[in-house]
Amino acid sequence: RSSDLKSGSQYRALSPFVNEKTPSFYVVPSKGIFKDFSSGKGGDSLTFVMEMEGLQYLDAIRYLAKKYNITIEETQTQNPEWKQESTTKESLFILLNFAKEHFNNNLSQTDEGKSVGLSYFYERGFTDEIIKKFDLGYAMSGWDTLDKLMLKNQFEPSIIEKSGLLVINEGENKKYDRFRNRVMFPIHNISGKTIAFGARILTNDKNQPKYINSPETEVYHKSQIVYGIFQAKNAIRNQDLCYMVEGYTDVISMNKAGIENVVATSGTAITSEQIRLIKRFTNNITLLYDADKAGIGASIRGIDLILEEGMDVRVVLFPENEDPDSFAKKNDAISFKKYLTTYVQDFISFKAKTKLAESNNDPFKKVDVIHDVLGSISKISDVMKRNVLLQVSAQVLDVKEEWLHNELKLVIIKNAKKAASEQQASLAQIETQLLPDENGYLPELPYEDLPENTSEIEDNIFIIKLLEAEFIRIIIATCFDGNKKYYASFLDDIVDIEDIPFREPRHIQMLDTLKKSFAENTIPNKSYFDSLSDATIIQYVAETITTRYTLSPHWKERQWGMFEKENDDNAKQALYEVRLKLRVEYLKQKIAEQAILLKKSINPDEEKEILEKFMFFHSHLREILKDKGETILNGYLPN
């Protein structure tokens, strides 16, 4: 808290979520909230822990309680099934942690573990620090060593069966330890809990697979987790980059070389769920794979999935017969890091060169390569990125850039038509939803699904969402510190716009929360929001009332009802203006809807009814403008 980091009543610092040179992370001690303007994150201290550790709300509470030795009592009476599921999962976490500690102890405390498991790790160059960091262990060679120990410690048989630690042969009524005579690689979830295990055999038994993994359980879904994410998440966030490899030892060897922002798919094909997990911490993935055909194929299959999630992807291939693990053994940390920066390729260069090499100069196969490359580029929404990658592609593929631009347009149009055809099944339902109800009112339309002619409606919706946010901001900013001056009238303001449906889900949630507080005769101040224990609401409040800038005293204009909170009269007037503008935009939206219906209508009776509604909304709009004048609603007059 040095004085040079103080900004008014706030403190600022470099963002802990992204790399930056200019501080954009603000903390407001008086309100107990933070706001990071680089990443858009904000909330209270609990929200901060959730973001930093990648935890859900209840897990963040448990995390802090454990850290500060606070006992919490959890009750859940509303949903017995949820309670049972939660209890089962917690029991599994406890059992799996017990197994992890058992494997750890085998490695460091038993003669078999030391002579077999520990010596193997040392031979691979793993240090005690690395072994501890990844909780490495050893499973004894006995058939039921772990099973007996779990029963001795009174774990429930039903939980043991669900953990995946045993193999159960119901036909022969036999069970035995799944992991035997193997080194153990615990798999952690994002908060550090053990959820599964990977195990490597150390003998040359051809009847046994080299690696085996835990089966899927209630706490382990292999398509949703990547190995090493718990150890890597902070490094990924700080460096804004995630390296992705195939195996456990690849991750560990790279950590030994000082590269900590690395995770593994554990030998499975990369999934959308895994990509979204990484996206919590960065938008940049670099795939590290062997230079053999299988490694190259795995890279190419993963590229489009990463692009579809809106992330940037690059590729590094290791020399022939090398993988990250073996390469780390032969090179020091400096050489390893230099190799990664020297031989990194953008995905287009990598994909185009790889596919061209496979085409053997066949012109027809080259056309297929071009289509394949353009298919990947078409998944990128950023136009500037697409244009740059088209330039690169033209050079690598040795074709005119203009050809690629024209062909890409065709690919995008083809994709759009395909998406449109897939929506045809629901289009008929949308058409029926355009008709007025029995009271003559139009139902709310699914705007994102309307086929065409919706630009004016979309403009209205955009403006309405801005006005929704400002309406809520005014109330929260006025009440946050306990201001009671307009307390009673705010409920009337909310009731006045109940016939105008809000569009943004977060705005709807906040409006309901505010309405409930006023109905209970409670001021929605800091204490009230804290009492709700809802992370999404707390984050919204922080984002709403925290600003990176202070208003110049010479800036007197008001736009969209913006105001200085200290001036309560301005607050009330601004709220009044926002209400009017909300109603005007809502009516303009309804007018645009009727216009669309008129273009679609082929039935004279239906057309007459639609036209009557069009005139009704239009006249209502002009009546409001006439009564309120053009000073407040300047620019809102319809043509």
XYZ file of C-alpha atoms in Angstrom:
639
model
C 0.000 0.000 0.000
C 2.649 2.512 -0.961
C 1.504 6.073 -1.504
C 2.365 6.016 -5.207
C -0.248 3.285 -5.710
C -3.033 5.261 -4.077
C -5.667 6.819 -6.329
C -8.118 8.895 -4.323
C -9.811 6.597 -1.825
C -8.735 3.576 -3.878
C -5.536 1.588 -4.294
C -4.235 0.428 -7.633
C -1.766 -2.223 -8.738
C -0.771 -4.325 -11.715
C -3.433 -6.846 -12.652
C -2.896 -10.322 -11.168
C -4.953 -11.769 -14.032
C -3.126 -10.465 -17.127
C 0.306 -9.117 -18.006
C 0.369 -5.325 -18.100
C 2.699 -2.390 -17.572
C 0.156 0.200 -16.439
C -1.782 -0.581 -13.230
C -5.459 -1.280 -13.873
C -6.318 -3.302 -10.746
C -8.223 -1.187 -8.197
C -9.158 -1.970 -4.608
C -11.705 0.116 -2.686
C -11.072 -0.622 1.043
C -14.069 1.371 2.258
C -16.399 -0.797 0.177
C -14.460 -4.064 0.434
C -14.406 -4.594 -3.328
C -11.964 -4.785 -6.232
C -12.176 -4.120 -9.955
C -9.690 -5.177 -12.618
C -10.211 -3.068 -15.738
C -7.863 -5.142 -17.895
C -9.693 -8.435 -17.498
C -13.107 -7.067 -16.520
C -13.168 -9.067 -13.286
C -14.526 -7.547 -10.091
C -16.151 -8.343 -6.774
C -15.325 -8.736 -3.097
C -12.529 -10.653 -1.400
C -14.336 -13.957 -1.862
C -14.772 -13.287 -5.570
C -11.054 -12.546 -5.784
C -10.221 -15.943 -4.308
C -12.649 -17.599 -6.731
C -10.964 -15.933 -9.702
C -7.398 -16.528 -8.535
C -7.915 -20.148 -7.561
C -10.531 -21.055 -10.182
C -13.030 -22.131 -7.511
C -16.801 -22.133 -7.285
C -18.497 -20.110 -4.560
C -18.882 -22.845 -1.915
C -15.428 -24.242 -2.660
C -13.936 -20.772 -2.145
C -15.606 -20.547 1.280
C -14.231 -23.964 2.229
C -10.799 -22.980 0.907
C -10.648 -19.844 3.059
C -12.090 -21.646 6.091
C -9.384 -24.286 5.850
C -6.646 -21.713 5.303
C -7.586 -19.703 8.395
C -8.633 -22.695 10.532
C -12.289 -21.686 10.640
C -14.866 -24.394 11.242
C -17.921 -24.097 9.025
C -21.151 -25.995 9.459
C -22.904 -26.830 6.212
C -26.626 -27.469 6.085
C -28.795 -28.225 3.068
C -32.438 -29.084 3.639
C -34.007 -27.864 0.422
C -32.870 -30.705 -1.801
C -32.106 -34.124 -0.241
C -30.781 -35.476 -3.553
C -28.341 -32.568 -3.854
C -27.263 -33.116 -0.266
C -26.643 -36.817 -0.914
C -24.660 -36.050 -4.060
C -22.602 -33.438 -2.220
C -21.925 -35.832 0.661
C -20.844 -38.581 -1.742
C -18.449 -36.266 -3.550
C -16.936 -34.991 -0.310
C -16.478 -38.581 0.863
C -14.744 -39.444 -2.408
C -12.411 -36.473 -2.045
C -11.480 -37.616 1.467
C -10.890 -41.207 0.361
C -8.859 -40.255 -2.709
C -6.710 -37.941 -0.607
C -6.186 -40.819 1.827
C -5.048 -43.022 -1.083
C -2.722 -40.302 -2.342
C -1.058 -39.993 1.081
C -0.797 -43.794 1.210
C 1.041 -43.844 -2.134
C 3.256 -40.943 -0.984
C 4.147 -42.824 2.163
C 4.916 -46.007 0.203
C 7.384 -44.084 -1.943
C 9.317 -42.435 0.857
C 8.898 -44.778 3.836
C 8.863 -48.383 2.585
C 11.776 -50.459 1.325
C 9.855 -51.549 -1.768
C 8.823 -47.994 -2.570
C 12.341 -46.627 -2.155
C 14.090 -49.363 -4.124
C 11.580 -49.511 -6.971
C 9.586 -46.298 -7.187
C 11.927 -43.654 -5.783
C 14.941 -44.998 -7.650
C 12.921 -44.803 -10.898
C 12.069 -41.154 -10.298
C 15.665 -40.317 -9.422
C 16.874 -42.046 -12.581
C 14.588 -39.764 -14.563
C 16.156 -36.774 -12.853
C 13.129 -35.878 -10.710
C 14.158 -33.979 -7.589
C 12.548 -34.301 -4.156
C 11.025 -30.866 -4.716
C 9.399 -31.976 -7.977
C 8.204 -35.244 -6.418
C 6.543 -33.291 -3.630
C 5.072 -30.668 -5.978
C 3.228 -33.320 -8.007
C 2.483 -35.652 -5.052
C 4.169 -38.594 -6.785
C 3.856 -41.983 -5.110
C 4.123 -45.732 -5.402
C 1.545 -48.554 -5.290
C 2.744 -51.707 -3.542
C 2.840 -55.029 -5.373
C 0.303 -56.720 -3.079
C -3.136 -57.515 -4.467
C -5.162 -55.920 -1.669
C -2.787 -53.670 0.270
C -4.862 -50.519 -0.242
C -8.215 -52.301 0.074
C -7.354 -53.649 3.530
C -6.072 -50.255 4.640
C -9.236 -48.463 3.514
C -11.457 -50.928 5.354
C -9.242 -50.724 8.434
C -9.762 -46.951 8.436
C -13.537 -47.510 8.282
C -14.261 -46.063 4.857
C -17.689 -47.082 3.617
C -17.605 -49.958 1.116
C -19.999 -48.088 -1.180
C -17.616 -45.101 -1.345
C -14.627 -47.396 -1.930
C -16.423 -48.997 -4.866
C -17.247 -45.577 -6.367
C -13.648 -44.332 -6.042
C -12.249 -46.489 -8.833
C -9.404 -47.661 -6.581
C -10.540 -51.280 -6.783
C -11.279 -53.657 -9.631
C -14.453 -55.574 -8.790
C -15.342 -58.812 -10.542
C -18.960 -59.351 -9.561
C -19.236 -62.649 -11.443
C -16.435 -64.247 -9.426
C -17.181 -62.133 -6.346
C -13.589 -60.910 -6.258
C -11.979 -57.523 -5.798
C -8.400 -56.298 -5.781
C -6.381 -53.080 -5.914
C -6.488 -51.453 -9.339
C -2.974 -50.027 -8.932
C -0.194 -52.478 -8.036
C 3.581 -52.304 -8.461
C 3.390 -48.980 -10.264
C 4.603 -45.418 -9.763
C 1.645 -43.128 -9.138
C 0.747 -39.769 -10.661
C -2.155 -38.184 -8.729
C -4.516 -36.092 -10.860
C -5.764 -32.921 -9.175
C -8.740 -30.747 -9.935
C -8.330 -27.015 -10.304
C -8.533 -26.417 -6.538
C -5.895 -29.040 -5.755
C -8.072 -31.929 -4.627
C -7.026 -35.423 -5.722
C -9.683 -36.767 -8.087
C -7.946 -39.677 -9.849
C -4.632 -41.399 -10.560
C -2.425 -42.320 -13.449
C 0.022 -45.180 -12.942
C 3.065 -46.446 -14.852
C 4.304 -50.004 -14.704
C 8.051 -50.508 -14.153
C 8.407 -54.064 -15.437
C 8.500 -55.417 -18.980
C 5.314 -57.426 -18.570
C 3.807 -57.477 -22.068
C 0.466 -58.580 -20.670
C 0.079 -55.322 -18.776
C -0.443 -51.839 -20.275
C 2.352 -49.350 -19.695
C -0.052 -46.782 -18.222
C -3.432 -47.245 -16.551
C -5.744 -44.538 -15.258
C -8.627 -44.282 -12.837
C -12.033 -44.929 -14.400
C -14.558 -42.098 -14.564
C -16.236 -41.379 -11.238
C -18.549 -38.773 -9.780
C -15.544 -36.482 -9.247
C -13.411 -37.432 -12.257
C -14.355 -36.870 -15.887
C -11.228 -37.149 -18.001
C -12.620 -35.025 -20.830
C -13.034 -32.085 -18.422
C -9.625 -32.000 -16.734
C -6.007 -31.680 -17.804
C -3.083 -33.045 -15.823
C -1.099 -30.399 -13.975
C -3.692 -27.605 -14.111
C -3.553 -27.031 -10.354
C 0.222 -26.631 -10.365
C 0.237 -24.598 -13.599
C -2.729 -22.204 -13.296
C -0.899 -19.259 -11.742
C 2.022 -19.543 -14.166
C -0.416 -19.774 -17.095
C -2.219 -16.659 -15.912
C 0.979 -14.705 -15.260
C 2.597 -15.604 -18.597
C -0.678 -15.503 -20.536
C 0.285 -18.760 -22.227
C -0.365 -22.460 -21.744
C 1.850 -25.197 -23.161
C -0.030 -28.423 -23.817
C 1.736 -31.791 -23.976
C 0.647 -35.427 -24.007
C 1.908 -37.171 -20.885
C 2.515 -36.848 -17.142
C 6.294 -37.074 -17.396
C 6.316 -34.392 -20.114
C 4.693 -31.981 -17.660
C 7.021 -32.901 -14.814
C 10.215 -32.748 -16.915
C 9.273 -29.301 -18.228
C 8.665 -28.119 -14.665
C 12.117 -29.440 -13.777
C 13.438 -27.278 -16.631
C 11.733 -24.230 -15.113
C 8.698 -24.162 -17.421
C 5.664 -24.285 -15.143
C 2.849 -23.124 -17.448
C 2.304 -26.592 -18.905
C -0.506 -29.178 -18.754
C -1.152 -32.562 -20.370
C -4.108 -34.218 -22.036
C -2.868 -37.511 -20.531
C -2.773 -39.304 -23.851
C -6.364 -38.543 -24.854
C -7.552 -36.354 -27.719
C -8.027 -32.744 -26.662
C -11.644 -31.810 -25.865
C -13.673 -28.593 -25.850
C -14.123 -28.912 -22.071
C -10.369 -29.035 -21.540
C -9.886 -25.990 -23.738
C -12.522 -24.024 -21.829
C -10.798 -24.943 -18.576
C -7.532 -23.470 -19.842
C -9.383 -20.437 -21.197
C -10.137 -19.390 -17.627
C -6.493 -18.370 -17.380
C -5.330 -17.491 -20.918
C -6.418 -17.204 -24.532
C -3.127 -18.591 -25.826
C -2.259 -22.280 -26.244
C 0.936 -23.706 -27.715
C 0.803 -27.400 -28.579
C 4.036 -29.349 -27.988
C 4.114 -32.675 -29.773
C 6.468 -35.285 -31.157
C 7.576 -34.895 -34.747
C 6.200 -38.322 -35.662
C 3.025 -38.775 -37.673
C 0.874 -39.474 -34.605
C 2.064 -36.322 -32.835
C 1.486 -34.153 -35.903
C -1.972 -35.649 -36.401
C -2.879 -34.923 -32.773
C -1.820 -31.289 -33.194
C -3.911 -30.799 -36.317
C -7.014 -32.391 -34.752
C -6.774 -30.095 -31.756
C -6.285 -26.860 -33.705
C -9.854 -26.377 -34.951
C -11.319 -27.114 -31.525
C -9.126 -24.431 -29.977
C -10.068 -21.931 -32.682
C -13.767 -22.655 -32.177
C -13.363 -21.618 -28.540
C -11.968 -18.256 -29.666
C -8.402 -18.930 -28.571
C -5.086 -18.421 -30.351
C -3.077 -21.559 -31.049
C 0.552 -22.179 -31.978
C 2.617 -25.327 -32.409
C 6.122 -26.490 -31.521
C 7.407 -29.795 -32.894
C 10.408 -31.474 -31.280
C 13.215 -33.110 -33.269
C 12.631 -36.599 -34.593
C 12.457 -39.297 -31.892
C 12.178 -36.647 -29.199
C 9.352 -35.604 -26.878
C 9.277 -32.915 -24.148
C 10.459 -35.434 -21.542
C 13.425 -36.785 -23.490
C 14.332 -33.337 -24.828
C 14.428 -31.935 -21.296
C 16.898 -34.643 -20.258
C 19.340 -33.709 -23.023
C 19.125 -29.919 -22.677
C 19.482 -27.449 -19.844
C 16.644 -25.085 -18.914
C 18.015 -22.173 -20.966
C 18.368 -24.280 -24.122
C 14.898 -25.748 -23.644
C 13.231 -22.349 -23.310
C 15.186 -21.007 -26.276
C 14.015 -23.917 -28.411
C 10.367 -23.198 -27.579
C 10.643 -19.551 -28.618
C 12.759 -20.260 -31.699
C 10.697 -23.050 -33.243
C 7.168 -21.934 -32.410
C 4.906 -21.757 -35.488
C 1.565 -20.159 -36.093
C -1.036 -22.835 -36.689
C -1.545 -21.863 -40.353
C 2.116 -22.264 -41.308
C 2.231 -25.562 -39.426
C -0.960 -26.959 -40.900
C -0.275 -25.792 -44.453
C 3.312 -27.083 -44.522
C 2.292 -30.409 -42.996
C -0.598 -30.979 -45.389
C 1.432 -29.871 -48.413
C 4.180 -32.341 -47.561
C 1.557 -35.091 -47.499
C 0.141 -34.048 -50.895
C 3.317 -34.965 -52.826
C 2.789 -32.027 -55.220
C -0.514 -33.448 -56.451
C -2.494 -30.357 -57.642
C -5.848 -31.870 -56.689
C -4.598 -32.698 -53.203
C -3.229 -29.154 -52.960
C -6.753 -27.820 -53.539
C -7.923 -30.018 -50.676
C -5.157 -28.567 -48.502
C -6.285 -25.025 -49.349
C -9.879 -25.854 -48.419
C -8.698 -27.466 -45.188
C -6.631 -24.421 -44.211
C -9.419 -21.996 -45.087
C -11.819 -24.112 -43.048
C -9.670 -23.437 -39.992
C -9.310 -19.722 -40.727
C -13.096 -19.403 -41.145
C -13.534 -20.370 -37.493
C -11.764 -17.162 -36.424
C -14.179 -14.291 -35.760
C -11.537 -11.535 -35.651
C -11.398 -10.070 -39.184
C -7.907 -8.610 -38.735
C -6.516 -11.983 -37.621
C -8.159 -13.658 -40.594
C -6.590 -11.179 -43.014
C -3.117 -11.605 -41.543
C -3.398 -15.387 -41.643
C -4.564 -15.240 -45.254
C -1.352 -13.381 -46.094
C 0.685 -16.087 -44.383
C -1.293 -18.825 -46.110
C -0.767 -17.275 -49.535
C 3.000 -17.368 -49.016
C 3.111 -20.915 -47.652
C 0.679 -22.346 -50.215
C 2.187 -20.319 -53.070
C -1.137 -18.968 -54.317
C -2.517 -15.482 -54.817
C -3.861 -13.881 -51.658
C -6.848 -12.555 -53.631
C -7.853 -16.141 -54.464
C -7.817 -17.064 -50.804
C -9.912 -14.023 -49.852
C -12.524 -14.915 -52.452
C -12.553 -18.569 -51.484
C -12.787 -17.726 -47.777
C -15.897 -15.653 -48.464
C -17.448 -18.690 -50.140
C -16.504 -20.886 -47.171
C -18.064 -18.427 -44.720
C -21.224 -18.184 -46.837
C -21.386 -21.977 -47.068
C -21.039 -22.267 -43.286
C -23.719 -19.628 -42.781
C -26.109 -21.453 -45.117
C -25.428 -24.701 -43.320
C -26.159 -23.059 -39.981
C -29.319 -21.496 -41.437
C -30.538 -24.838 -42.766
C -29.997 -26.370 -39.340
C -32.275 -23.677 -37.931
C -35.091 -24.381 -40.376
C -36.667 -26.856 -37.996
C -37.151 -24.130 -35.413
C -38.019 -21.417 -37.934
C -41.652 -22.483 -38.175
C -41.957 -22.186 -34.425
C -40.410 -18.723 -34.559
C -42.906 -17.666 -37.211
C -45.811 -18.655 -34.961
C -44.257 -16.738 -32.087
C -44.451 -13.566 -34.186
C -48.258 -13.582 -33.952
C -50.064 -11.474 -31.327
C -51.602 -13.214 -28.323
C -55.315 -13.245 -27.396
C -54.983 -9.801 -25.816
C -53.458 -8.322 -28.937
C -49.933 -8.092 -27.563
C -46.856 -9.380 -29.297
C -44.885 -11.989 -27.345
C -41.206 -11.434 -26.677
C -39.234 -12.532 -29.723
C -36.109 -14.754 -29.793
C -34.168 -12.056 -31.643
C -31.010 -14.065 -32.098
C -33.001 -16.558 -34.221
C -34.845 -14.128 -36.506
C -33.762 -14.827 -40.085
C -33.374 -11.258 -41.411
C -34.408 -7.591 -41.223
C -33.586 -7.322 -37.537
C -30.878 -4.649 -37.591
C -33.156 -1.957 -36.194
C -34.398 -4.271 -33.433
C -30.826 -5.240 -32.578
C -29.936 -1.538 -32.282
C -32.874 -1.066 -29.918
C -31.844 -4.044 -27.814
C -28.274 -2.727 -27.544
C -29.505 0.659 -26.343
C -32.057 -0.941 -23.996
C -29.301 -2.991 -22.344
C -27.261 0.176 -21.789
C -30.270 1.868 -20.237
C -31.011 -1.180 -18.073
C -27.471 -1.061 -16.707
C -27.700 2.667 -16.012
C -31.074 2.318 -14.277
C -29.645 -0.276 -11.893
C -26.368 1.620 -11.443
C -28.122 4.754 -10.277
C -30.067 2.895 -7.595
C -27.098 0.843 -6.360
C -24.712 3.819 -6.305
C -27.233 5.905 -4.355
C -28.078 3.205 -1.816
C -24.694 1.488 -1.412
C -23.542 3.731 1.428
C -26.941 3.708 3.119
C -28.542 6.788 1.567
C -32.214 6.893 2.612
C -33.341 10.051 0.854
C -35.079 8.387 -2.108
C -35.389 4.983 -0.530
C -39.193 4.824 -0.628
C -39.563 6.075 -4.196
C -37.100 3.621 -5.791
C -39.629 0.799 -5.532
C -42.132 2.992 -7.415
C -39.501 3.545 -10.121
C -39.029 -0.204 -10.489
C -42.767 -0.897 -10.587
C -43.184 1.807 -13.236
C -41.073 -0.160 -15.733
C -42.364 -3.645 -14.936
C -44.137 -3.765 -18.299
C -40.767 -3.329 -20.043
C -38.950 -6.683 -20.057
C -35.225 -6.377 -19.351
C -32.954 -8.138 -21.865
C -29.696 -8.815 -20.024
C -29.886 -11.800 -17.594
C -27.624 -10.074 -15.056
C -29.794 -6.965 -15.157
C -32.904 -9.081 -14.594
C -31.283 -10.755 -11.576
C -30.214 -7.413 -10.093
C -33.610 -5.816 -10.699
C -35.315 -8.702 -8.890
C -32.811 -8.396 -6.031
C -33.407 -4.645 -5.677
C -37.172 -5.058 -5.856
C -37.052 -7.700 -3.134
C -34.953 -5.510 -0.842
C -37.291 -2.524 -1.207
C -40.344 -4.736 -0.708
C -38.766 -5.955 2.556
C -38.154 -2.332 3.576
C -34.404 -2.946 3.451
C -31.888 -0.573 1.906
C -29.715 -2.439 -0.645
C -26.422 -1.259 0.824
C -23.106 -3.081 1.251
C -24.325 -5.070 4.259
C -27.393 -6.218 2.365
C -25.435 -7.428 -0.659
C -22.900 -9.208 1.580
C -25.732 -10.995 3.362
C -26.945 -12.487 0.076
C -23.750 -14.580 -0.242
C -24.170 -14.559 -4.007
C -20.869 -14.136 -5.842
C -22.483 -13.070 -9.131
C -24.423 -10.266 -7.429
C -21.398 -9.096 -5.446
C -19.281 -9.036 -8.597
C -21.964 -7.086 -10.458
C -22.155 -4.496 -7.682
C -18.378 -4.080 -7.688
C -18.321 -3.608 -11.452
C -21.182 -1.133 -11.249
C -19.863 1.253 -8.608
C -16.105 1.048 -9.191
C -14.608 3.400 -11.730
C -11.090 3.724 -13.043
C -11.484 7.458 -13.604
C -12.786 10.448 -11.667
C -15.161 12.935 -13.282
C -13.674 16.278 -14.158
C -15.400 19.159 -12.276
C -15.594 21.004 -15.613
C -17.550 18.219 -17.299
C -21.195 19.095 -16.749
C -22.987 17.275 -19.546
C -25.132 14.289 -18.775
C -25.441 11.409 -21.245
C -27.675 8.375 -20.865
C -28.646 9.640 -17.452
C -25.097 9.533 -16.030
C -24.683 11.518 -12.841
C -22.443 12.209 -9.892
C -23.623 10.094 -6.956
C -22.920 12.830 -4.426
C -25.704 14.958 -5.953
C -28.914 13.181 -4.910
C -31.172 15.500 -6.949
C -29.198 14.561 -10.048
C -29.641 10.897 -9.145
C -33.418 11.150 -8.975
C -33.638 13.192 -12.177
C -31.307 10.820 -14.006
C -33.415 7.824 -12.960
C -36.527 9.564 -14.252
C -34.854 10.223 -17.611
C -33.610 6.640 -17.947
C -37.137 5.343 -17.300
C -38.484 7.529 -20.102
C -35.767 6.483 -22.512
C -36.309 2.814 -21.680
C -39.986 3.150 -22.544
C -39.234 5.005 -25.767
C -36.711 2.391 -26.916
C -39.122 -0.393 -26.011
C -41.843 1.194 -28.173
C -39.402 1.706 -31.031
C -38.524 -1.966 -30.761
C -42.195 -2.951 -30.944
C -42.666 -0.723 -34.005
C -39.721 -2.446 -35.710
C -41.235 -5.844 -34.900
C -44.505 -4.875 -36.552
C -42.599 -3.662 -39.600
C -41.027 -7.106 -39.963
C -44.420 -8.755 -39.617
C -45.909 -6.494 -42.288
C -43.188 -7.594 -44.720
C -43.898 -11.237 -43.992
C -47.694 -11.049 -43.992
C -49.662 -12.438 -46.958
C -53.078 -12.587 -45.270
C -55.137 -9.336 -45.623
C -56.889 -9.788 -42.254
C -53.610 -10.509 -40.537
C -52.010 -7.519 -42.240
C -54.788 -5.258 -41.002
C -54.321 -6.451 -37.433
C -50.565 -5.956 -37.604
C -50.999 -2.477 -39.053
C -53.359 -1.532 -36.210
C -50.723 -2.563 -33.695
C -48.074 -0.663 -35.626
C -50.159 2.520 -35.429
C -50.935 1.908 -31.741
C -47.290 1.694 -30.726
C -46.373 4.584 -33.022
C -49.054 6.896 -31.622
C -48.163 5.904 -28.055
C -44.552 6.831 -28.726
C -45.441 10.220 -30.161
C -47.753 10.885 -27.225
C -44.902 10.315 -24.772
C -42.578 12.575 -26.739
C -45.215 15.271 -26.946
C -45.945 15.182 -23.191
C -42.330 15.075 -22.042
C -40.880 17.384 -24.658
C -37.800 17.021 -26.805
C -35.320 18.457 -24.292
C -35.026 15.263 -22.264
C -35.651 12.899 -25.166
C -33.620 14.679 -27.821
C -32.918 12.387 -30.757
C -35.738 9.961 -29.998
C -38.345 11.299 -32.437
C -39.371 8.616 -34.949
C -39.641 9.319 -38.639
